[in-house]
Coordinates of C-alpha atoms in Angstrom, one line a residue:
X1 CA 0.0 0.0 0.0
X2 CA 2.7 2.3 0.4
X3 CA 3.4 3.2 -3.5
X4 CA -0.1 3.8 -3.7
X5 CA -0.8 5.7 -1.1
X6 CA 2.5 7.7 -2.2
X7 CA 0.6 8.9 -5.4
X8 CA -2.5 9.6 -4.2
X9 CA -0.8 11.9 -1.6
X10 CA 1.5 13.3 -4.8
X11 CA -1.8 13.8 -6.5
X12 CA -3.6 15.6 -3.7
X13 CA -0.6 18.0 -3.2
X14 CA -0.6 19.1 -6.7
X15 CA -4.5 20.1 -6.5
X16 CA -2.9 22.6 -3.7
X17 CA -1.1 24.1 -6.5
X18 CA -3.1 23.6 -9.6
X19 CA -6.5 23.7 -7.7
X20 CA -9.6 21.5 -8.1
X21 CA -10.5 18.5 -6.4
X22 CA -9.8 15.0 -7.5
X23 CA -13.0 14.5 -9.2
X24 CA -12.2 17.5 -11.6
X25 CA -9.7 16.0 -13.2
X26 CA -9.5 12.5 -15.9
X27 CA -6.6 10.3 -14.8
X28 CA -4.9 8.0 -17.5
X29 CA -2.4 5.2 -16.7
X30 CA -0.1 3.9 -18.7
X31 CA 0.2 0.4 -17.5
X32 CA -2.8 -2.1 -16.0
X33 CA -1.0 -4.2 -13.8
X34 CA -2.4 -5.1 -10.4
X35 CA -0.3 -2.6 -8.1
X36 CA -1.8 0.0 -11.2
X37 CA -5.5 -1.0 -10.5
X38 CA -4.5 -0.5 -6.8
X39 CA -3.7 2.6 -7.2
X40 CA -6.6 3.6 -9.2
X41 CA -8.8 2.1 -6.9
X42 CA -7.5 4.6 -4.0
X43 CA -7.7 7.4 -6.1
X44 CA -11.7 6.3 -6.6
X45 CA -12.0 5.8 -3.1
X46 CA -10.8 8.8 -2.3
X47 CA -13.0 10.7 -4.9
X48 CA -16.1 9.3 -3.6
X49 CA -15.2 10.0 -0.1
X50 CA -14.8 13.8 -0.9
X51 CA -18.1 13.6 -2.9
X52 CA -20.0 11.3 -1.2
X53 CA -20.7 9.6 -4.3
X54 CA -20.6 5.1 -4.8
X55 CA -17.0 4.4 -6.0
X56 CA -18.7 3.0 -9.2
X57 CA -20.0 6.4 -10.4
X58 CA -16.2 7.5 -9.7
X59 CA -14.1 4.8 -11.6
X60 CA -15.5 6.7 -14.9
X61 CA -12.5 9.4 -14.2
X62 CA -10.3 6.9 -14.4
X63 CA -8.7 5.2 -17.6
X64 CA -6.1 2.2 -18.1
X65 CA -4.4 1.1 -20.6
X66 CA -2.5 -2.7 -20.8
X67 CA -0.3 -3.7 -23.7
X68 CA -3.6 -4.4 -25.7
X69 CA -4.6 -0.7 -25.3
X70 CA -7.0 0.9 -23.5
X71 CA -9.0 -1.1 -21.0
X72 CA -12.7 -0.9 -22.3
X73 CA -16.1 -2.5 -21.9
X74 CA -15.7 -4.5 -25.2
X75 CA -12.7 -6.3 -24.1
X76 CA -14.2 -7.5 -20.9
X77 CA -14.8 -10.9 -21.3
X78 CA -10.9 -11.2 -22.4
X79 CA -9.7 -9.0 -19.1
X80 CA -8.7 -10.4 -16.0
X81 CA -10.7 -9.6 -12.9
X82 CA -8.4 -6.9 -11.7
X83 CA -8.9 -5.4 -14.5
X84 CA -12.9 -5.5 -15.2
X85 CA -14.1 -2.7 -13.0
X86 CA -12.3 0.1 -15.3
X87 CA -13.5 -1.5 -18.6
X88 CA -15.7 1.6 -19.4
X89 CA -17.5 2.2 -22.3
X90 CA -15.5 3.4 -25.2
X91 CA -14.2 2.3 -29.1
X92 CA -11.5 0.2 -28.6
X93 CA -7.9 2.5 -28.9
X94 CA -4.8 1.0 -29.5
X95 CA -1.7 3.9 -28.8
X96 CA -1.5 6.0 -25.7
X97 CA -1.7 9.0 -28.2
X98 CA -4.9 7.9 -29.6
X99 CA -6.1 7.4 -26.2
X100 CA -4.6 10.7 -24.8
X101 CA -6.2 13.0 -28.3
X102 CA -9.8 10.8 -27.3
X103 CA -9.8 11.4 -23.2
X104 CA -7.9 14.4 -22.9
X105 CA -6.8 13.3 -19.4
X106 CA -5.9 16.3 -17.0
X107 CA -3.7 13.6 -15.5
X108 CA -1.5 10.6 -17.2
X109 CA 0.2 8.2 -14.7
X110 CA 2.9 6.2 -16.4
X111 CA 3.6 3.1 -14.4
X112 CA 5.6 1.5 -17.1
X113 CA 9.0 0.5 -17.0
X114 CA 9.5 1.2 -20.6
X115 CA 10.8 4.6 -21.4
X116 CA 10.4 4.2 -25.5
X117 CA 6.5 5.1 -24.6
X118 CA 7.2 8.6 -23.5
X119 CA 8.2 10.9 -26.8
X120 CA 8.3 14.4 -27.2
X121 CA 4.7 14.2 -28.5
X122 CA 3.6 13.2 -25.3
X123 CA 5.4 15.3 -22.9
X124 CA 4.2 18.9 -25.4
X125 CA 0.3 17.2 -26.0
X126 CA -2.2 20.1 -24.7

């Protein structure tokens, strides 16, 4: 628990600087591993604790994408169990730049250990 309490904490500092609450933001990860949906499920947690909302109407904000792309609902029955709760509904995206110019995430988490994913493109996208 401690990595993932160590980015929620990261995240919540940074709202002190750019403002907003958690909920006002879309969060993208680049990776889908278990420790990943961990962290994503704290981040929901917290979201519905400051809104008082069901954690399921607060895993929307949240997107992840595996090395088959982005998790969505069409791929359930292929995902592992980990993985199901943030299949949301959207057409199947392959890249992390398809998936970045489609969600427009306010926030993108890389959890990958591969550092070929993160070009130029990605670190200037507005």
């Amino acid at each position: 628990m401690g990595t993932t309490s160590v980015v929620l904490e990261g995240l919540l500092a940074a709202l002190k600087v750019v403002g907003g609450t958690l909920v006002d933001h879309t969060y993208l990860f680049l990776g889908a591993g278990e420790a990943v949906t961990g962290i994503a499920e704290l981040i929901a947690l917290e979201m519905s604790k400051q809104t008082g909302s069901p954690i399921e109407e607060c895993r929307p904000k949240i997107w992840l994408m595996d090395s088959k792309g982005l998790i969505v609902a069409s791929r359930i029955d292929s995902l592992w169990a980990f993985k199901k709760p943030w299949a949301h509904e959207h057409e199947p995206v392959a890249t992390l730049l398809e998936a970045v110019q489609s969600l427009k995430p306010t926030v993108l988490i890389g959890t990958l250990g591969k550092g070929c994913m993160y070009t130029p493109t990605y670190r200037s996208y507005r």
